[in-house]
Coordinates of C-alpha atoms and ligand atoms in Angstrom, one line a residue:
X1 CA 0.0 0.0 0.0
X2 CA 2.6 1.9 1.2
X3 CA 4.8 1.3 -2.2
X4 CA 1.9 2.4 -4.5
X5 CA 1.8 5.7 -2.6
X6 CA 5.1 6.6 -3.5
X7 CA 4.8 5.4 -7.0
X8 CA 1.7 7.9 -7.3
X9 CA 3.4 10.7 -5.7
X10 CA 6.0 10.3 -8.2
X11 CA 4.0 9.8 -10.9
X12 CA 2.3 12.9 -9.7
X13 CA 5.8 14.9 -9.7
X14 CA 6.3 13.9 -13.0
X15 CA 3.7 14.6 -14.6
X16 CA 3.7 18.4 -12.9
X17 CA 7.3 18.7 -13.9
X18 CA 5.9 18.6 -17.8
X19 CA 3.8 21.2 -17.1
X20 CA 0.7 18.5 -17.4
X21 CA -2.6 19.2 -15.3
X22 CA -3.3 16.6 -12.6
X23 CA -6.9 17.2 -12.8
X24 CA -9.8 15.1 -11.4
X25 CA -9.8 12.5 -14.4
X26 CA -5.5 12.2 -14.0
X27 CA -6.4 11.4 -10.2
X28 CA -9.3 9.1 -11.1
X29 CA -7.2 6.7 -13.1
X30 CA -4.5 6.3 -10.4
X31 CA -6.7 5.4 -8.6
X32 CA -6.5 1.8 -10.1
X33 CA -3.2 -0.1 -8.8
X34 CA -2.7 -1.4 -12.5
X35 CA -2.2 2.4 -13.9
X36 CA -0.4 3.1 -11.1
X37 CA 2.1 0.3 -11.7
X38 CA 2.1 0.7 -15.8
X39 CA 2.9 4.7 -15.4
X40 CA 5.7 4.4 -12.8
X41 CA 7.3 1.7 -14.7
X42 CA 7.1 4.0 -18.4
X43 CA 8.2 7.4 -15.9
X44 CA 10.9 5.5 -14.7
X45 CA 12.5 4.1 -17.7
X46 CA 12.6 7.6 -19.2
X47 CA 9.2 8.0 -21.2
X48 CA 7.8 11.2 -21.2
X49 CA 4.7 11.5 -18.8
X50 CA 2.5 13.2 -21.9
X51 CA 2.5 10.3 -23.7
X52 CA 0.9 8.1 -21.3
X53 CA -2.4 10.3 -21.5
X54 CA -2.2 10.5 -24.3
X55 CA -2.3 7.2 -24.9
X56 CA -6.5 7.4 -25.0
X57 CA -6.0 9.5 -28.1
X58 CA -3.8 7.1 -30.3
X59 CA -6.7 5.1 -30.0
X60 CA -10.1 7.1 -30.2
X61 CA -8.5 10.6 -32.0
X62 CA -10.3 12.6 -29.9
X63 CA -8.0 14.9 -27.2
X64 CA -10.0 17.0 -24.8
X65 CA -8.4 20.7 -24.9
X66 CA -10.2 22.5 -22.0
X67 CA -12.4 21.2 -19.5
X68 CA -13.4 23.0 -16.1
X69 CA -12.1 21.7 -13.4
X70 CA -12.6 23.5 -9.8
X71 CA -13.9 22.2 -6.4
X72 CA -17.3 23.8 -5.6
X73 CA -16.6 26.5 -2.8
X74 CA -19.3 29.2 -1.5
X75 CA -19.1 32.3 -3.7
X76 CA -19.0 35.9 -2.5
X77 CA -20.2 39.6 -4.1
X78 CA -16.8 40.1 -4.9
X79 CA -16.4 36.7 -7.3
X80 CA -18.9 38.2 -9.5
X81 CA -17.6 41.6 -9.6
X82 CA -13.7 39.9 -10.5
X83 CA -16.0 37.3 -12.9
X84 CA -17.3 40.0 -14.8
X85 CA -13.8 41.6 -15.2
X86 CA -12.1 38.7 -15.9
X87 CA -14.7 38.8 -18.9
X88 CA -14.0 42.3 -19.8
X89 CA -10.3 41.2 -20.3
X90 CA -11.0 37.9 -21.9
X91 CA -12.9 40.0 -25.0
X92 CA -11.2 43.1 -24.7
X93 CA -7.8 41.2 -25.5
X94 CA -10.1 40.0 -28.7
X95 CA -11.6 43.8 -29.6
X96 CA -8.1 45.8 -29.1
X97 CA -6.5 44.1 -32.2
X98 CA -9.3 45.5 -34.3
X99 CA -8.6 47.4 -37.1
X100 CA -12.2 49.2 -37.2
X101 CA -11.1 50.7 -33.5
X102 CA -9.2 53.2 -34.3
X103 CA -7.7 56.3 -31.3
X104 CA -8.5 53.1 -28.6
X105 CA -9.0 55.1 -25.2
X106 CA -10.6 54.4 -21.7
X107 CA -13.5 55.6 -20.4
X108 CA -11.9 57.6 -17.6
X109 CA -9.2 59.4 -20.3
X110 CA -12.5 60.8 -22.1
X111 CA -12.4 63.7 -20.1
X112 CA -9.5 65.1 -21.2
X113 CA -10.4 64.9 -25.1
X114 CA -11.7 67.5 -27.3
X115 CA -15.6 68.2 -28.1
X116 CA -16.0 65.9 -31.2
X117 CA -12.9 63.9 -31.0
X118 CA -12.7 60.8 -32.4
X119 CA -11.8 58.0 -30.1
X120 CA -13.1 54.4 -29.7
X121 CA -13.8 52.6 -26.7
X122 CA -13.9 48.7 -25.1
X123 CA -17.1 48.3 -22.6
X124 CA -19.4 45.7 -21.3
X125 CA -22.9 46.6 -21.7
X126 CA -24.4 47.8 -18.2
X127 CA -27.5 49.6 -19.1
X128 CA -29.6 49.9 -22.8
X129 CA -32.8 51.8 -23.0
X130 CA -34.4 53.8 -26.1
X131 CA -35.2 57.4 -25.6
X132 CA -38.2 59.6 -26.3
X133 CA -36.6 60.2 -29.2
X134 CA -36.7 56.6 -30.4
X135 CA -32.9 56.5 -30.3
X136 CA -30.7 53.9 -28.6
X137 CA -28.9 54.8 -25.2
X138 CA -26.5 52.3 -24.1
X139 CA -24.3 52.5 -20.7
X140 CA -21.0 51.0 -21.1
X141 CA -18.4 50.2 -18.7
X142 CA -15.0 49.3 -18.5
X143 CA -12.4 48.9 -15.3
X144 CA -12.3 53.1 -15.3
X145 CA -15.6 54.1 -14.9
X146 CA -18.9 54.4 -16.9
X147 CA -20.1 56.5 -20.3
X148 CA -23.7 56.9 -21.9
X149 CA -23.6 56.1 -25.8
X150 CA -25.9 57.1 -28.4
X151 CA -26.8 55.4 -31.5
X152 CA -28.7 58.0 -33.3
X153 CA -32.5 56.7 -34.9
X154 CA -31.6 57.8 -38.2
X155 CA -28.5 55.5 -38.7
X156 CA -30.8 52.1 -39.5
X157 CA -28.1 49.6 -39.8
X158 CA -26.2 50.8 -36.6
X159 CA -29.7 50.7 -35.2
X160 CA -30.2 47.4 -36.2
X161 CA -27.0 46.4 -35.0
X162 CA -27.7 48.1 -31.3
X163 CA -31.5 46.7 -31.2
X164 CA -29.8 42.9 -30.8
X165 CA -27.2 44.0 -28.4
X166 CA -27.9 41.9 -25.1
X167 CA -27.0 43.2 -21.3
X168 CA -23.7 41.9 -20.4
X169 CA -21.9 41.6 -23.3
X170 CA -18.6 43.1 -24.3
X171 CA -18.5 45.0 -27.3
X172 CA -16.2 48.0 -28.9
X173 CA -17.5 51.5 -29.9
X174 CA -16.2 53.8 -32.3
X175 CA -17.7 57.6 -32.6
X176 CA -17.6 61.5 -31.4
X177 CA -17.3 62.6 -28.1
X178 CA -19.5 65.0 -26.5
X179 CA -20.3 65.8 -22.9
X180 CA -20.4 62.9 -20.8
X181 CA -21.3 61.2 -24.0
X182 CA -20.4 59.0 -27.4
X183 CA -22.2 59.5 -30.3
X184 CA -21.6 56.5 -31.8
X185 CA -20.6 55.5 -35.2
X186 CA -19.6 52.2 -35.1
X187 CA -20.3 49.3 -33.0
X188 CA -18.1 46.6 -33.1
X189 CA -18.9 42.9 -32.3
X190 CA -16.0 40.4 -31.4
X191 CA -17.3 37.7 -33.6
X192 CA -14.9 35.0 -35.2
X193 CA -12.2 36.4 -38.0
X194 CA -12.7 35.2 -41.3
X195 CA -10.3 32.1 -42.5
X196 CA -10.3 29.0 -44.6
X197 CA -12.8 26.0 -43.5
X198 CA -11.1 22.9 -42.8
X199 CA -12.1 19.7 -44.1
X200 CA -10.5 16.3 -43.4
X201 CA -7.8 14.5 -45.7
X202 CA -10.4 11.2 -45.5
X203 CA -14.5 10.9 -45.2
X204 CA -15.3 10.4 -42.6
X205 CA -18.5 11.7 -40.2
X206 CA -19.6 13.2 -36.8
X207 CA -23.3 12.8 -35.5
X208 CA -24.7 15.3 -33.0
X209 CA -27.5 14.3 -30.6
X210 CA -28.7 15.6 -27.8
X211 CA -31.6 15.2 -25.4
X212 CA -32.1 11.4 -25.6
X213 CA -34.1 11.4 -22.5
X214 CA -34.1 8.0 -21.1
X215 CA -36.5 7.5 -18.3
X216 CA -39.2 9.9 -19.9
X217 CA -43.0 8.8 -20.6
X218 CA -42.2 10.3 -24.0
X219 CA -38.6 8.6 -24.7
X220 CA -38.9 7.5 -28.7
X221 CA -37.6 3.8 -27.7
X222 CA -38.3 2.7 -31.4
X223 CA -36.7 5.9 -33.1
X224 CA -33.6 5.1 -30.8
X225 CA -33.6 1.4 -31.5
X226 CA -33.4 2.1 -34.9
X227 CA -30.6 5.0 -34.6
X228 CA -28.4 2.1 -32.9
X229 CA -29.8 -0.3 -35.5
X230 CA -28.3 2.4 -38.2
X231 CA -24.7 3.0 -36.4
X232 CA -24.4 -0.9 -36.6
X233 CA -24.9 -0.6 -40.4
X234 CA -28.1 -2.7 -39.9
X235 CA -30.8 0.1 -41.2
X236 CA -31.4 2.5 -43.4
X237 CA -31.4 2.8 -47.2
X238 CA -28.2 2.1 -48.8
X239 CA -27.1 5.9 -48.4
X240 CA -27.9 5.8 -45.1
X241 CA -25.9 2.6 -44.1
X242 CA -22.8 3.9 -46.6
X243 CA -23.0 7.3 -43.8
X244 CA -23.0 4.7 -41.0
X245 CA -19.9 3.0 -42.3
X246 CA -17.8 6.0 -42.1
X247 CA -19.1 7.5 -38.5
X248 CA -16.3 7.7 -36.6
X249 CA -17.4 10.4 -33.9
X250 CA -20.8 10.8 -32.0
X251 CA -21.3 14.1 -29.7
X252 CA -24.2 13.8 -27.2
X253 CA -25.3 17.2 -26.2
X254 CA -26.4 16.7 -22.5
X255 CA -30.1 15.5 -21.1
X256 CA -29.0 11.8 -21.9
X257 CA -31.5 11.3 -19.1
X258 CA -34.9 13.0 -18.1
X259 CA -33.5 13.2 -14.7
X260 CA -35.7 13.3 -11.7
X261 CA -37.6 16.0 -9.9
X262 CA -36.5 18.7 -13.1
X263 CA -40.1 20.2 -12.5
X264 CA -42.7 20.4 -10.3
X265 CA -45.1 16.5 -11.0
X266 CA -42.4 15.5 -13.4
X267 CA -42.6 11.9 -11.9
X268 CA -45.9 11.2 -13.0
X269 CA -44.5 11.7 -17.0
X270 CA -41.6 9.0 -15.8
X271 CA -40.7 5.7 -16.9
X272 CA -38.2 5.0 -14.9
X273 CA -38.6 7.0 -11.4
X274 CA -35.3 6.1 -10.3
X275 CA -32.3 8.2 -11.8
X276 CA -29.9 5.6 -11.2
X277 CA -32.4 3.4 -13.2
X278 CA -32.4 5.7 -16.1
X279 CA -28.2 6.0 -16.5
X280 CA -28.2 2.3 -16.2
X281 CA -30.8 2.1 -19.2
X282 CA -29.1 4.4 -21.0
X283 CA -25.7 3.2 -21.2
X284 CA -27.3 -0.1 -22.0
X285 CA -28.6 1.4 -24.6
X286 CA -25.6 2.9 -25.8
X287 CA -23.4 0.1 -25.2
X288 CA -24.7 -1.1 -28.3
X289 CA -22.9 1.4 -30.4
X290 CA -19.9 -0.2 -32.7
X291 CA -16.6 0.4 -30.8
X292 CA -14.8 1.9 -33.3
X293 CA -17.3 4.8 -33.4
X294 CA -16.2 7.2 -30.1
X295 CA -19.0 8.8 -27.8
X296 CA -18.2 11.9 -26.5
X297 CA -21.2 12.7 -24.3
X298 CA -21.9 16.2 -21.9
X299 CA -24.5 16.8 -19.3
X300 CA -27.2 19.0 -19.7
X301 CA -29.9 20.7 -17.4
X302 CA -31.7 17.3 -17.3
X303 CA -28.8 15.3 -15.6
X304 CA -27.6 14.7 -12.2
X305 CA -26.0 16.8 -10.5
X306 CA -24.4 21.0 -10.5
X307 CA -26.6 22.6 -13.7
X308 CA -24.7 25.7 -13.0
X309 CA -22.0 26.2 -16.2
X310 CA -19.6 24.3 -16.6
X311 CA -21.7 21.8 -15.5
X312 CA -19.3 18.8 -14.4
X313 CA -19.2 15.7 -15.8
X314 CA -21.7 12.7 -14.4
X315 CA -21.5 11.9 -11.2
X316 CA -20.2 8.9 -10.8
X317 CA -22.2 8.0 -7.6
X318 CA -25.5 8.1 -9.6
X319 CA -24.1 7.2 -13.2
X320 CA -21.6 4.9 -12.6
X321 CA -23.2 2.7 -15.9
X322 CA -21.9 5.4 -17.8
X323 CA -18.2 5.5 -16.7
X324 CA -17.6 1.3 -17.9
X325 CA -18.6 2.3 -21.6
X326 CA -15.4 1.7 -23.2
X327 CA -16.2 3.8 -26.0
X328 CA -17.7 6.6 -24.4
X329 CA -15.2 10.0 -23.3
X330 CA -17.4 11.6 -20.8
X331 CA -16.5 15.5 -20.6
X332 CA -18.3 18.2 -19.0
X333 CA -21.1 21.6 -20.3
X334 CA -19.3 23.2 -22.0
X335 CA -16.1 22.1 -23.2
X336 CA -13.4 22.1 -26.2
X337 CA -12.5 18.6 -27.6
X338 CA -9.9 18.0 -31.2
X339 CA -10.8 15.1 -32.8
X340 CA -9.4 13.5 -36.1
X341 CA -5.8 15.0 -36.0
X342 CA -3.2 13.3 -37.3
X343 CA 0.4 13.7 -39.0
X344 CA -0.5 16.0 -41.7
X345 CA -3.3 17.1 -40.4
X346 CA -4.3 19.4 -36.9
X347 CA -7.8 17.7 -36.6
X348 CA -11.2 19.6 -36.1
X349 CA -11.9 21.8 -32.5
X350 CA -14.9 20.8 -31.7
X351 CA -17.0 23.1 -28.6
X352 CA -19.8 21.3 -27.1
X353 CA -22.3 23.2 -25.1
X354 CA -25.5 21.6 -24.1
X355 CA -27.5 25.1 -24.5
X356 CA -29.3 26.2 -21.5
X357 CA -29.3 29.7 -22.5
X358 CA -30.8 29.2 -25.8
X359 CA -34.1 29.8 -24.9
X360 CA -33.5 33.4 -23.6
X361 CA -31.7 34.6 -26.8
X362 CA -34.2 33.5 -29.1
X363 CA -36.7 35.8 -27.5
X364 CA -34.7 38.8 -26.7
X365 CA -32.7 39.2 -29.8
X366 CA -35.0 40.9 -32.3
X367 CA -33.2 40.0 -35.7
X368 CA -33.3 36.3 -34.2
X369 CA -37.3 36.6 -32.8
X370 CA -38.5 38.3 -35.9
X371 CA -36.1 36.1 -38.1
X372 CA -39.5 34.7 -39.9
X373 CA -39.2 31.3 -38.3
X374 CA -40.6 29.1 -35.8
X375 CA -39.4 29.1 -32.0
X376 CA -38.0 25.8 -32.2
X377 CA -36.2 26.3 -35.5
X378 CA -33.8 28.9 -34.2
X379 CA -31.4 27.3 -32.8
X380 CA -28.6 27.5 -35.0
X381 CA -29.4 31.1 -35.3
X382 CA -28.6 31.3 -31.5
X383 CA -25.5 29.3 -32.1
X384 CA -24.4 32.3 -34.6
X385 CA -25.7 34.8 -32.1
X386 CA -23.5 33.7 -29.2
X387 CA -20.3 33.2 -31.7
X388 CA -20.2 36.4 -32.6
X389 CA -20.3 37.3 -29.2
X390 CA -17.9 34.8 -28.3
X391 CA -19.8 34.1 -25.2
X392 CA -21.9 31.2 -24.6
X393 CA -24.3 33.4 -21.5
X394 CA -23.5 36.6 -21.9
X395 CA -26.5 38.3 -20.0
X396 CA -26.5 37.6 -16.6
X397 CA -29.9 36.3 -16.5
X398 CA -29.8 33.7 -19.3
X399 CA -28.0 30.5 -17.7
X400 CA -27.0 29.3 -14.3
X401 CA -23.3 30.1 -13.9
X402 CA -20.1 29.6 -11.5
X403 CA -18.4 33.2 -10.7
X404 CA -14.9 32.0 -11.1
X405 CA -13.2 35.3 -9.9
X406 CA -9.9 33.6 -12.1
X407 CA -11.3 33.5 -15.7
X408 CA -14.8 33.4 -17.3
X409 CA -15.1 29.6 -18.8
X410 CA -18.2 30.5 -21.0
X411 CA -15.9 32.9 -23.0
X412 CA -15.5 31.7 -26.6
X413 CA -11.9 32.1 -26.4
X414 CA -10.6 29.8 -29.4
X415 CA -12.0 29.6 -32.4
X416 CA -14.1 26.2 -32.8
X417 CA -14.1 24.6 -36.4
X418 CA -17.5 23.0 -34.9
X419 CA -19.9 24.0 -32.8
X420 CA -22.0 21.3 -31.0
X421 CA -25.1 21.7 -29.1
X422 CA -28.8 21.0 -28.5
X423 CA -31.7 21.7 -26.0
X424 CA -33.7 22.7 -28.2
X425 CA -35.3 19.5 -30.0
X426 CA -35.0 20.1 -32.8
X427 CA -32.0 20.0 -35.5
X428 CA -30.7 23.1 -36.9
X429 CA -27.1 23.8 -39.2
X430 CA -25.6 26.6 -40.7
X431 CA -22.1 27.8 -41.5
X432 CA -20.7 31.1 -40.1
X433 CA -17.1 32.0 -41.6
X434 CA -15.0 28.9 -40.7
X435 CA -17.3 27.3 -38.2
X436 CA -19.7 24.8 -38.8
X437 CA -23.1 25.1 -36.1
X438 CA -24.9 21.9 -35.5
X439 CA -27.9 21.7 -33.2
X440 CA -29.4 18.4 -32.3
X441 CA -32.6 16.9 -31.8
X442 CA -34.3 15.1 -29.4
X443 CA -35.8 11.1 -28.9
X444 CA -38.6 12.4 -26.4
X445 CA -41.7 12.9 -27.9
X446 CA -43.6 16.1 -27.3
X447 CA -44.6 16.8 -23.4
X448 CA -47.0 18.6 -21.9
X449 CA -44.9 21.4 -21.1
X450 CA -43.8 22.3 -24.8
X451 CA -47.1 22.2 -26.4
X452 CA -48.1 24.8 -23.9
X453 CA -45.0 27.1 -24.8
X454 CA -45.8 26.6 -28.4
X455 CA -42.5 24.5 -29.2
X456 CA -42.3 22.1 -32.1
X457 CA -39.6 19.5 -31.5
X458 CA -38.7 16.8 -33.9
X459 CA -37.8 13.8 -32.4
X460 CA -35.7 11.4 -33.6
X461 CA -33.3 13.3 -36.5
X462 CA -29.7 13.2 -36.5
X463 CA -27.2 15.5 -38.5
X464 CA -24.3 14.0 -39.6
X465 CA -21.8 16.2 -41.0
X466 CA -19.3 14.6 -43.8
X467 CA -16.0 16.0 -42.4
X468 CA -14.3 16.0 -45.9
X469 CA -16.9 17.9 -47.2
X470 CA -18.9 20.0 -44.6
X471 CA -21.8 18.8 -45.9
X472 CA -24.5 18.0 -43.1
X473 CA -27.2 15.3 -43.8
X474 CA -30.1 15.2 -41.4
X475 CA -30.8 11.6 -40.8
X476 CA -34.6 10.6 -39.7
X477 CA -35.2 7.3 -37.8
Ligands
FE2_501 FE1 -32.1 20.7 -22.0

């Protein structure tokens, strides 16, 4: 006993002297005495420590990039107020780069400019209002103080521009000053810059589900029977099967289960009443996929456990099932895998976000609510939304969220090829610059709840994106 826990110390050392993180997950797996042994043996006959994790990699070309990984620890006023300025640095390091910023200043340094000078200016949206005038005020703020902007009625595209700006987000300004004022000429969004899309040297595909459900009255067992039927190249037409061939990669979006005790009666609309019951069906269920396709599956507001983003991975105590998949990589909400890379090629950065905060954006955004189409088809146009913003929650209100005084995690900081996510129910694509957006669907059938609320979700489709191509193919079972 004592031996192993000086092999794991060292291990430990090791791994810290090659800058690697001993997260949760590192700690998890030396926690079994055969690691243990197999990693002090490869440390001390010279390999390096990197290699050993990895190892998982080699084998199932996916690598996770960034995960969150912090104890849960009571949170104070002033982890909100260092949150929100770790934000404010996060997108201002994006903005100051910009080329449409010109004379960049801070707020405070406004005072001593001239009466119409030109300037430009980096602030996080405090306030927005419309005056009696019909024009657009907007209160910024950055880490000097605060200044009212104007965005005049008669300029209709920077109107436009301002009427979808949300509270909360960071955005830069260009225009005139004038006393204790901006008049604005320009506002500019962070967004993603434009560059080539990557495809992959071979064909090969990625499915995105998401809210599978298991354990709900309404889960579509026969839709899902014959999804797993499909990935085992045992339905479909022949186009169908020829995708399922070459599926190499399957993201699952969160609310893999319908949880327990989500909302008030829920248990009467249950299955399977017991949440331990429902991750046990659905890794059954899942077991079934081929094992050279990779699961890379993230919790959602369904699941057990934190909801508040990032939303940790399972926990283990209540979804145990899931952990003995050998083909499934369970991450957490969001978070920032590469898949596919190889020599010659640097593989696909793939963010997966369940989508809790969908719902809000596709109300409050005009061009998105008055976009011409149905509540439950604007997913993807969220997705685009929240890009450009490079924030997956920017207004406080929109998601549950941990203040982590250090760094905000829901700040799009690198540039995804894909974007992955659900919530929804319903599937939705569409390509923005480099990045391809994928919503999910659903295999629950419609509740109660949602044909109150007006939604229309379509259970039981599937997009499959061709990664040679880009081409996405919905898939209906
Ligand atoms: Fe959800």
């Amino acid at each position: 006993m004592e031996q192993l826990l000086i092999k794991k110390k060292e291990i430990v050392s090791a791994f810290l002297k090659h800058n690697i993180l001993v997260n949760r997950e590192l700690l998890e797996r030396l926690n079994q005495p055969h690691i243990v042994d197999e990693w002090h043996q490869a440390i001390t006959q010279g390999k390096n420590p990197k290699e050993l994790i990895e190892k998982k990699q080699e084998t199932t070309g996916v690598r996770i990039i960034w995960e969150y990984d912090d104890k849960p620890k009571k949170r104070t006023v002033q982890d909100f107020v260092d949150y929100f300025n770790a934000r404010y640095r996060q997108i201002q390091k994006l903005l100051t780069s910009r080329q449409d910023l010109q004379n960049l200043t801070s707020i405070s340094r406004l005072r001593s400019k001239k009466d119409s000078e030109k300037i430009s200016i980096i602030g996080i949206i405090q306030d927005k209002g419309t005056t009696k005038n019909e024009h657009i005020m907007l209160t910024l703020e950055d880490t000097t103080g605060t200044i009212k902007v104007l965005v005049r009625k008669s300029a209709q595209d920077l109107m436009n521009t301002a009427k979808d700006l949300v509270f909360d987000e960071v955005i830069g300004v260009s225009g005139s000053v004038g006393d204790n004022i901006i008049f604005a000429d320009s506002i500019v969004i962070p967004d993603i810059p434009i560059q080539q899309m990557k495809s992959s040297p071979d064909e090969v595909y990625a499915c995105v589900l998401s809210c599978v459900h298991v354990g709900s009255g309404g889960f579509e067992h026969e839709k899902f029977n014959n999804f797993i039927q499909w990935t085992q190249g045992e339905f479909g037409t022949p186009e169908q099967r020829a995708v399922a061939s070459k599926l190499k990669y399957m993201f699952i979006c969160g609310d893999i289960v319908d949880g327990v005790g989500i909302y008030p009666s829920q248990e009467k609309e249950l299955s399977i009443p017991d949440i331990r019951e429902q991750y046990k069906e659905c890794a059954r269920l899942l077991s079934q996929v081929p094992k050279h396709i990779t699961m890379i599956i993230c919790p959602g507001n369904h699941d057990v456990g934190r909801i508040s983003e990032p939303q940790p991975k399972f926990l283990k105590e209540y979804a145990s099932p899931m952990y003995d998949i050998p083909n499934a990589i369970l991450v957490c909400n969001p978070c920032l895998v590469n898949i596919h890379a190889s020599d010659n090629f640097p593989g696909f950065d793939v963010l997966m976000y369940h989508g809790y905060s969908f719902d809000d954006y596709s109300e409050c955004v005009p061009s998105i609510k008055h976009s011409g189409t149905h509540i439950s088809d604007r997913a993807a146009l969220v997705m685009r939304f929240l890009l450009q913003r490079r924030h997956l929650a920017p207004q406080h209100s929109s998601t549950l969220y941990i203040p982590d005084p250090r760094y905000d995690p829901l700040v799009i900081e690198r540039v995804p090829d894909l974007f992955f996510a659900g919530h929804i129910h319903k599937a939705g694509t569409l390509n923005h610059r480099s990045c391809t957006l994928i919503a999910g669907s659903c295999f629950q059938a419609k509740t109660d709840f949602q044909e109150k609320v007006g939604h229309d979700p379509e259970p039981g489709v599937v997009p499959c994106i061709n990664l040679k191509t880009r081409n996405v193919a919905f898939m209906r079972f």
